[in-house]
Amino acid sequence: MDRDERHDRSERAERLTRYLNELQERIDPRSLELLMRLLRELSTSPAVSGGTYELGMGPEEKELFTPALQAELLVLFGLLTSQDERVVVDLGDSPHAKGMKVLVPQERAGDPDFLHRHKQRVAAEAEQRERDRREVEGIARASGMEP
């Protein structure tokens, strides 16, 4: 790792630490705990390399995971993984996601064509996951297993 890379990581770590300290002042401890757990989960998921990932949460956690908390998770994830400035953009509803939010480069946040293509890609991936899930369940049933 060269000096510039160490500097970039150090700068990102500092920004993340500052943001986390500020978050501690703004949100309740249970929400912060959930954010930290989800951030750890995301940091080892395919989302790190630009893929999608479905978060695992129980009913109580889903209730805590408000749209505002979802946006905070995206901000934290961007601070953790990106060297450039990212912003949270609301893409609206899709068949598999209500109020879909994504993290995009700041200079692309106002580009309607880019956002539309991004929404289509995310929706297509969600549809494929749903088809795969149904197929696996069908195989499980045919094999005498409970899906």
mmCIF file with all atom_site columns, C-alpha atoms in Angstrom:
data_model
loop_
_atom_site.group_PDB
_atom_site.id
_atom_site.type_symbol
_atom_site.label_atom_id
_atom_site.label_alt_id
_atom_site.label_comp_id
_atom_site.label_asym_id
_atom_site.label_entity_id
_atom_site.label_seq_id
_atom_site.pdbx_PDB_ins_code
_atom_site.Cartn_x
_atom_site.Cartn_y
_atom_site.Cartn_z
_atom_site.occupancy
_atom_site.B_iso_or_equiv
_atom_site.pdbx_formal_charge
_atom_site.auth_seq_id
_atom_site.auth_comp_id
_atom_site.auth_asym_id
_atom_site.auth_atom_id
_atom_site.pdbx_PDB_model_num
ATOM 1   C CA . MET A 1 1   ? 0.000   0.000   0.000   1.00 0.00 ? 1   MET A CA 1
ATOM 2   C CA . ASP A 1 2   ? 1.515   3.301   -1.045  1.00 0.00 ? 2   ASP A CA 1
ATOM 3   C CA . ARG A 1 3   ? 1.425   6.603   0.824   1.00 0.00 ? 3   ARG A CA 1
ATOM 4   C CA . ASP A 1 4   ? -1.514  8.036   -1.210  1.00 0.00 ? 4   ASP A CA 1
ATOM 5   C CA . GLU A 1 5   ? -3.608  4.935   -0.585  1.00 0.00 ? 5   GLU A CA 1
ATOM 6   C CA . ARG A 1 6   ? -2.883  5.091   3.171   1.00 0.00 ? 6   ARG A CA 1
ATOM 7   C CA . HIS A 1 7   ? -3.808  8.785   3.146   1.00 0.00 ? 7   HIS A CA 1
ATOM 8   C CA . ASP A 1 8   ? -7.110  8.043   1.342   1.00 0.00 ? 8   ASP A CA 1
ATOM 9   C CA . ARG A 1 9   ? -7.978  5.295   3.836   1.00 0.00 ? 9   ARG A CA 1
ATOM 10  C CA . SER A 1 10  ? -7.031  7.507   6.765   1.00 0.00 ? 10  SER A CA 1
ATOM 11  C CA . GLU A 1 11  ? -9.143  10.352  5.400   1.00 0.00 ? 11  GLU A CA 1
ATOM 12  C CA . ARG A 1 12  ? -12.135 8.032   4.860   1.00 0.00 ? 12  ARG A CA 1
ATOM 13  C CA . ALA A 1 13  ? -11.757 6.577   8.356   1.00 0.00 ? 13  ALA A CA 1
ATOM 14  C CA . GLU A 1 14  ? -11.683 10.087  9.816   1.00 0.00 ? 14  GLU A CA 1
ATOM 15  C CA . ARG A 1 15  ? -14.831 11.134  7.904   1.00 0.00 ? 15  ARG A CA 1
ATOM 16  C CA . LEU A 1 16  ? -16.602 7.928   8.985   1.00 0.00 ? 16  LEU A CA 1
ATOM 17  C CA . THR A 1 17  ? -15.608 8.460   12.633  1.00 0.00 ? 17  THR A CA 1
ATOM 18  C CA . ARG A 1 18  ? -16.844 12.065  12.588  1.00 0.00 ? 18  ARG A CA 1
ATOM 19  C CA . TYR A 1 19  ? -20.150 11.028  11.037  1.00 0.00 ? 19  TYR A CA 1
ATOM 20  C CA . LEU A 1 20  ? -20.636 8.186   13.546  1.00 0.00 ? 20  LEU A CA 1
ATOM 21  C CA . ASN A 1 21  ? -19.950 10.540  16.446  1.00 0.00 ? 21  ASN A CA 1
ATOM 22  C CA . GLU A 1 22  ? -22.539 12.949  15.086  1.00 0.00 ? 22  GLU A CA 1
ATOM 23  C CA . LEU A 1 23  ? -25.029 10.097  14.589  1.00 0.00 ? 23  LEU A CA 1
ATOM 24  C CA . GLN A 1 24  ? -24.670 9.079   18.231  1.00 0.00 ? 24  GLN A CA 1
ATOM 25  C CA . GLU A 1 25  ? -26.005 12.507  19.171  1.00 0.00 ? 25  GLU A CA 1
ATOM 26  C CA . ARG A 1 26  ? -28.942 12.364  16.727  1.00 0.00 ? 26  ARG A CA 1
ATOM 27  C CA . ILE A 1 27  ? -30.416 8.868   16.920  1.00 0.00 ? 27  ILE A CA 1
ATOM 28  C CA . ASP A 1 28  ? -31.468 6.506   19.659  1.00 0.00 ? 28  ASP A CA 1
ATOM 29  C CA . PRO A 1 29  ? -29.076 3.745   20.793  1.00 0.00 ? 29  PRO A CA 1
ATOM 30  C CA . ARG A 1 30  ? -31.201 0.882   19.393  1.00 0.00 ? 30  ARG A CA 1
ATOM 31  C CA . SER A 1 31  ? -31.235 2.470   15.936  1.00 0.00 ? 31  SER A CA 1
ATOM 32  C CA . LEU A 1 32  ? -27.485 3.083   16.094  1.00 0.00 ? 32  LEU A CA 1
ATOM 33  C CA . GLU A 1 33  ? -26.897 -0.516  17.139  1.00 0.00 ? 33  GLU A CA 1
ATOM 34  C CA . LEU A 1 34  ? -28.973 -1.727  14.177  1.00 0.00 ? 34  LEU A CA 1
ATOM 35  C CA . LEU A 1 35  ? -27.086 0.576   11.800  1.00 0.00 ? 35  LEU A CA 1
ATOM 36  C CA . MET A 1 36  ? -23.741 -0.748  13.012  1.00 0.00 ? 36  MET A CA 1
ATOM 37  C CA . ARG A 1 37  ? -24.823 -4.376  12.654  1.00 0.00 ? 37  ARG A CA 1
ATOM 38  C CA . LEU A 1 38  ? -26.140 -3.758  9.149   1.00 0.00 ? 38  LEU A CA 1
ATOM 39  C CA . LEU A 1 39  ? -23.009 -1.830  8.174   1.00 0.00 ? 39  LEU A CA 1
ATOM 40  C CA . ARG A 1 40  ? -20.834 -4.763  9.297   1.00 0.00 ? 40  ARG A CA 1
ATOM 41  C CA . GLU A 1 41  ? -23.072 -7.135  7.311   1.00 0.00 ? 41  GLU A CA 1
ATOM 42  C CA . LEU A 1 42  ? -22.959 -4.931  4.216   1.00 0.00 ? 42  LEU A CA 1
ATOM 43  C CA . SER A 1 43  ? -19.196 -4.430  4.398   1.00 0.00 ? 43  SER A CA 1
ATOM 44  C CA . THR A 1 44  ? -18.652 -8.143  3.645   1.00 0.00 ? 44  THR A CA 1
ATOM 45  C CA . SER A 1 45  ? -21.448 -8.462  1.075   1.00 0.00 ? 45  SER A CA 1
ATOM 46  C CA . PRO A 1 46  ? -21.519 -8.269  -2.746  1.00 0.00 ? 46  PRO A CA 1
ATOM 47  C CA . ALA A 1 47  ? -22.706 -4.647  -2.332  1.00 0.00 ? 47  ALA A CA 1
ATOM 48  C CA . VAL A 1 48  ? -19.080 -3.648  -1.697  1.00 0.00 ? 48  VAL A CA 1
ATOM 49  C CA . SER A 1 49  ? -18.233 -4.303  -5.329  1.00 0.00 ? 49  SER A CA 1
ATOM 50  C CA . GLY A 1 50  ? -21.404 -2.717  -6.719  1.00 0.00 ? 50  GLY A CA 1
ATOM 51  C CA . GLY A 1 51  ? -23.751 -5.668  -6.369  1.00 0.00 ? 51  GLY A CA 1
ATOM 52  C CA . THR A 1 52  ? -27.046 -5.789  -4.559  1.00 0.00 ? 52  THR A CA 1
ATOM 53  C CA . TYR A 1 53  ? -27.683 -7.366  -1.207  1.00 0.00 ? 53  TYR A CA 1
ATOM 54  C CA . GLU A 1 54  ? -30.810 -8.117  0.780   1.00 0.00 ? 54  GLU A CA 1
ATOM 55  C CA . LEU A 1 55  ? -30.431 -7.267  4.467   1.00 0.00 ? 55  LEU A CA 1
ATOM 56  C CA . GLY A 1 56  ? -31.512 -9.830  7.035   1.00 0.00 ? 56  GLY A CA 1
ATOM 57  C CA . MET A 1 57  ? -33.753 -8.318  9.714   1.00 0.00 ? 57  MET A CA 1
ATOM 58  C CA . GLY A 1 58  ? -36.360 -9.520  12.149  1.00 0.00 ? 58  GLY A CA 1
ATOM 59  C CA . PRO A 1 59  ? -39.746 -7.835  12.599  1.00 0.00 ? 59  PRO A CA 1
ATOM 60  C CA . GLU A 1 60  ? -38.538 -5.532  15.397  1.00 0.00 ? 60  GLU A CA 1
ATOM 61  C CA . GLU A 1 61  ? -35.537 -4.439  13.347  1.00 0.00 ? 61  GLU A CA 1
ATOM 62  C CA . LYS A 1 62  ? -37.696 -3.832  10.260  1.00 0.00 ? 62  LYS A CA 1
ATOM 63  C CA . GLU A 1 63  ? -39.844 -1.492  12.351  1.00 0.00 ? 63  GLU A CA 1
ATOM 64  C CA . LEU A 1 64  ? -36.736 0.442   13.414  1.00 0.00 ? 64  LEU A CA 1
ATOM 65  C CA . PHE A 1 65  ? -35.424 0.584   9.832   1.00 0.00 ? 65  PHE A CA 1
ATOM 66  C CA . THR A 1 66  ? -37.294 3.728   8.796   1.00 0.00 ? 66  THR A CA 1
ATOM 67  C CA . PRO A 1 67  ? -36.619 5.523   5.499   1.00 0.00 ? 67  PRO A CA 1
ATOM 68  C CA . ALA A 1 68  ? -34.449 8.000   7.434   1.00 0.00 ? 68  ALA A CA 1
ATOM 69  C CA . LEU A 1 69  ? -32.385 5.165   8.918   1.00 0.00 ? 69  LEU A CA 1
ATOM 70  C CA . GLN A 1 70  ? -32.093 3.560   5.476   1.00 0.00 ? 70  GLN A CA 1
ATOM 71  C CA . ALA A 1 71  ? -30.624 6.799   4.150   1.00 0.00 ? 71  ALA A CA 1
ATOM 72  C CA . GLU A 1 72  ? -28.175 6.934   7.078   1.00 0.00 ? 72  GLU A CA 1
ATOM 73  C CA . LEU A 1 73  ? -27.028 3.386   6.289   1.00 0.00 ? 73  LEU A CA 1
ATOM 74  C CA . LEU A 1 74  ? -26.373 4.372   2.686   1.00 0.00 ? 74  LEU A CA 1
ATOM 75  C CA . VAL A 1 75  ? -24.382 7.421   3.802   1.00 0.00 ? 75  VAL A CA 1
ATOM 76  C CA . LEU A 1 76  ? -22.295 5.287   6.175   1.00 0.00 ? 76  LEU A CA 1
ATOM 77  C CA . PHE A 1 77  ? -21.739 2.660   3.493   1.00 0.00 ? 77  PHE A CA 1
ATOM 78  C CA . GLY A 1 78  ? -20.603 5.360   1.075   1.00 0.00 ? 78  GLY A CA 1
ATOM 79  C CA . LEU A 1 79  ? -18.199 6.793   3.642   1.00 0.00 ? 79  LEU A CA 1
ATOM 80  C CA . LEU A 1 80  ? -16.808 3.311   4.235   1.00 0.00 ? 80  LEU A CA 1
ATOM 81  C CA . THR A 1 81  ? -16.398 2.227   0.625   1.00 0.00 ? 81  THR A CA 1
ATOM 82  C CA . SER A 1 82  ? -16.084 5.246   -1.651  1.00 0.00 ? 82  SER A CA 1
ATOM 83  C CA . GLN A 1 83  ? -13.271 7.689   -2.197  1.00 0.00 ? 83  GLN A CA 1
ATOM 84  C CA . ASP A 1 84  ? -15.467 10.233  -3.940  1.00 0.00 ? 84  ASP A CA 1
ATOM 85  C CA . GLU A 1 85  ? -18.459 12.145  -2.614  1.00 0.00 ? 85  GLU A CA 1
ATOM 86  C CA . ARG A 1 86  ? -21.705 10.149  -2.797  1.00 0.00 ? 86  ARG A CA 1
ATOM 87  C CA . VAL A 1 87  ? -25.271 11.227  -2.117  1.00 0.00 ? 87  VAL A CA 1
ATOM 88  C CA . VAL A 1 88  ? -28.472 9.354   -1.346  1.00 0.00 ? 88  VAL A CA 1
ATOM 89  C CA . VAL A 1 89  ? -31.075 9.537   -4.108  1.00 0.00 ? 89  VAL A CA 1
ATOM 90  C CA . ASP A 1 90  ? -34.665 8.347   -3.851  1.00 0.00 ? 90  ASP A CA 1
ATOM 91  C CA . LEU A 1 91  ? -35.576 6.401   -6.996  1.00 0.00 ? 91  LEU A CA 1
ATOM 92  C CA . GLY A 1 92  ? -39.190 5.906   -5.958  1.00 0.00 ? 92  GLY A CA 1
ATOM 93  C CA . ASP A 1 93  ? -41.147 2.696   -6.016  1.00 0.00 ? 93  ASP A CA 1
ATOM 94  C CA . SER A 1 94  ? -40.521 -0.403  -8.089  1.00 0.00 ? 94  SER A CA 1
ATOM 95  C CA . PRO A 1 95  ? -42.355 -3.737  -8.117  1.00 0.00 ? 95  PRO A CA 1
ATOM 96  C CA . HIS A 1 96  ? -39.956 -5.173  -5.517  1.00 0.00 ? 96  HIS A CA 1
ATOM 97  C CA . ALA A 1 97  ? -39.075 -2.079  -3.479  1.00 0.00 ? 97  ALA A CA 1
ATOM 98  C CA . LYS A 1 98  ? -41.042 0.814   -2.066  1.00 0.00 ? 98  LYS A CA 1
ATOM 99  C CA . GLY A 1 99  ? -39.161 4.085   -1.828  1.00 0.00 ? 99  GLY A CA 1
ATOM 100 C CA . MET A 1 100 ? -35.966 2.666   -3.324  1.00 0.00 ? 100 MET A CA 1
ATOM 101 C CA . LYS A 1 101 ? -32.890 4.657   -2.268  1.00 0.00 ? 101 LYS A CA 1
ATOM 102 C CA . VAL A 1 102 ? -29.415 4.382   -3.750  1.00 0.00 ? 102 VAL A CA 1
ATOM 103 C CA . LEU A 1 103 ? -26.014 5.933   -3.272  1.00 0.00 ? 103 LEU A CA 1
ATOM 104 C CA . VAL A 1 104 ? -24.674 7.649   -6.398  1.00 0.00 ? 104 VAL A CA 1
ATOM 105 C CA . PRO A 1 105 ? -21.781 9.952   -7.284  1.00 0.00 ? 105 PRO A CA 1
ATOM 106 C CA . GLN A 1 106 ? -22.757 13.528  -6.492  1.00 0.00 ? 106 GLN A CA 1
ATOM 107 C CA . GLU A 1 107 ? -22.317 14.653  -10.097 1.00 0.00 ? 107 GLU A CA 1
ATOM 108 C CA . ARG A 1 108 ? -24.814 11.972  -11.307 1.00 0.00 ? 108 ARG A CA 1
ATOM 109 C CA . ALA A 1 109 ? -27.554 12.711  -8.758  1.00 0.00 ? 109 ALA A CA 1
ATOM 110 C CA . GLY A 1 110 ? -29.311 15.134  -11.092 1.00 0.00 ? 110 GLY A CA 1
ATOM 111 C CA . ASP A 1 111 ? -29.027 12.992  -14.243 1.00 0.00 ? 111 ASP A CA 1
ATOM 112 C CA . PRO A 1 112 ? -32.519 11.550  -14.913 1.00 0.00 ? 112 PRO A CA 1
ATOM 113 C CA . ASP A 1 113 ? -31.278 9.109   -17.588 1.00 0.00 ? 113 ASP A CA 1
ATOM 114 C CA . PHE A 1 114 ? -28.600 7.702   -15.282 1.00 0.00 ? 114 PHE A CA 1
ATOM 115 C CA . LEU A 1 115 ? -31.081 7.376   -12.411 1.00 0.00 ? 115 LEU A CA 1
ATOM 116 C CA . HIS A 1 116 ? -33.669 5.695   -14.651 1.00 0.00 ? 116 HIS A CA 1
ATOM 117 C CA . ARG A 1 117 ? -31.100 3.158   -15.899 1.00 0.00 ? 117 ARG A CA 1
ATOM 118 C CA . HIS A 1 118 ? -29.959 2.562   -12.321 1.00 0.00 ? 118 HIS A CA 1
ATOM 119 C CA . LYS A 1 119 ? -33.545 1.956   -11.181 1.00 0.00 ? 119 LYS A CA 1
ATOM 120 C CA . GLN A 1 120 ? -34.138 -0.443  -14.075 1.00 0.00 ? 120 GLN A CA 1
ATOM 121 C CA . ARG A 1 121 ? -30.968 -2.399  -13.243 1.00 0.00 ? 121 ARG A CA 1
ATOM 122 C CA . VAL A 1 122 ? -31.831 -2.658  -9.551  1.00 0.00 ? 122 VAL A CA 1
ATOM 123 C CA . ALA A 1 123 ? -35.419 -3.695  -10.378 1.00 0.00 ? 123 ALA A CA 1
ATOM 124 C CA . ALA A 1 124 ? -34.204 -6.337  -12.877 1.00 0.00 ? 124 ALA A CA 1
ATOM 125 C CA . GLU A 1 125 ? -31.825 -7.785  -10.277 1.00 0.00 ? 125 GLU A CA 1
ATOM 126 C CA . ALA A 1 126 ? -34.652 -7.920  -7.718  1.00 0.00 ? 126 ALA A CA 1
ATOM 127 C CA . GLU A 1 127 ? -36.921 -9.668  -10.236 1.00 0.00 ? 127 GLU A CA 1
ATOM 128 C CA . GLN A 1 128 ? -34.195 -12.217 -10.983 1.00 0.00 ? 128 GLN A CA 1
ATOM 129 C CA . ARG A 1 129 ? -33.685 -12.896 -7.260  1.00 0.00 ? 129 ARG A CA 1
ATOM 130 C CA . GLU A 1 130 ? -37.445 -13.419 -6.904  1.00 0.00 ? 130 GLU A CA 1
ATOM 131 C CA . ARG A 1 131 ? -37.513 -15.861 -9.853  1.00 0.00 ? 131 ARG A CA 1
ATOM 132 C CA . ASP A 1 132 ? -34.527 -17.720 -8.385  1.00 0.00 ? 132 ASP A CA 1
ATOM 133 C CA . ARG A 1 133 ? -36.208 -17.897 -4.972  1.00 0.00 ? 133 ARG A CA 1
ATOM 134 C CA . ARG A 1 134 ? -39.407 -19.343 -6.487  1.00 0.00 ? 134 ARG A CA 1
ATOM 135 C CA . GLU A 1 135 ? -37.408 -21.893 -8.475  1.00 0.00 ? 135 GLU A CA 1
ATOM 136 C CA . VAL A 1 136 ? -35.464 -23.033 -5.417  1.00 0.00 ? 136 VAL A CA 1
ATOM 137 C CA . GLU A 1 137 ? -38.704 -23.326 -3.443  1.00 0.00 ? 137 GLU A CA 1
ATOM 138 C CA . GLY A 1 138 ? -40.223 -25.410 -6.265  1.00 0.00 ? 138 GLY A CA 1
ATOM 139 C CA . ILE A 1 139 ? -37.195 -27.712 -6.297  1.00 0.00 ? 139 ILE A CA 1
ATOM 140 C CA . ALA A 1 140 ? -37.386 -28.050 -2.523  1.00 0.00 ? 140 ALA A CA 1
ATOM 141 C CA . ARG A 1 141 ? -41.096 -28.952 -2.664  1.00 0.00 ? 141 ARG A CA 1
ATOM 142 C CA . ALA A 1 142 ? -40.517 -31.458 -5.483  1.00 0.00 ? 142 ALA A CA 1
ATOM 143 C CA . SER A 1 143 ? -37.759 -33.035 -3.378  1.00 0.00 ? 143 SER A CA 1
ATOM 144 C CA . GLY A 1 144 ? -40.088 -33.384 -0.389  1.00 0.00 ? 144 GLY A CA 1
ATOM 145 C CA . MET A 1 145 ? -38.423 -30.595 1.562   1.00 0.00 ? 145 MET A CA 1
ATOM 146 C CA . GLU A 1 146 ? -40.184 -27.659 3.086   1.00 0.00 ? 146 GLU A CA 1
ATOM 147 C CA . PRO A 1 147 ? -39.113 -24.392 1.444   1.00 0.00 ? 147 PRO A CA 1
#
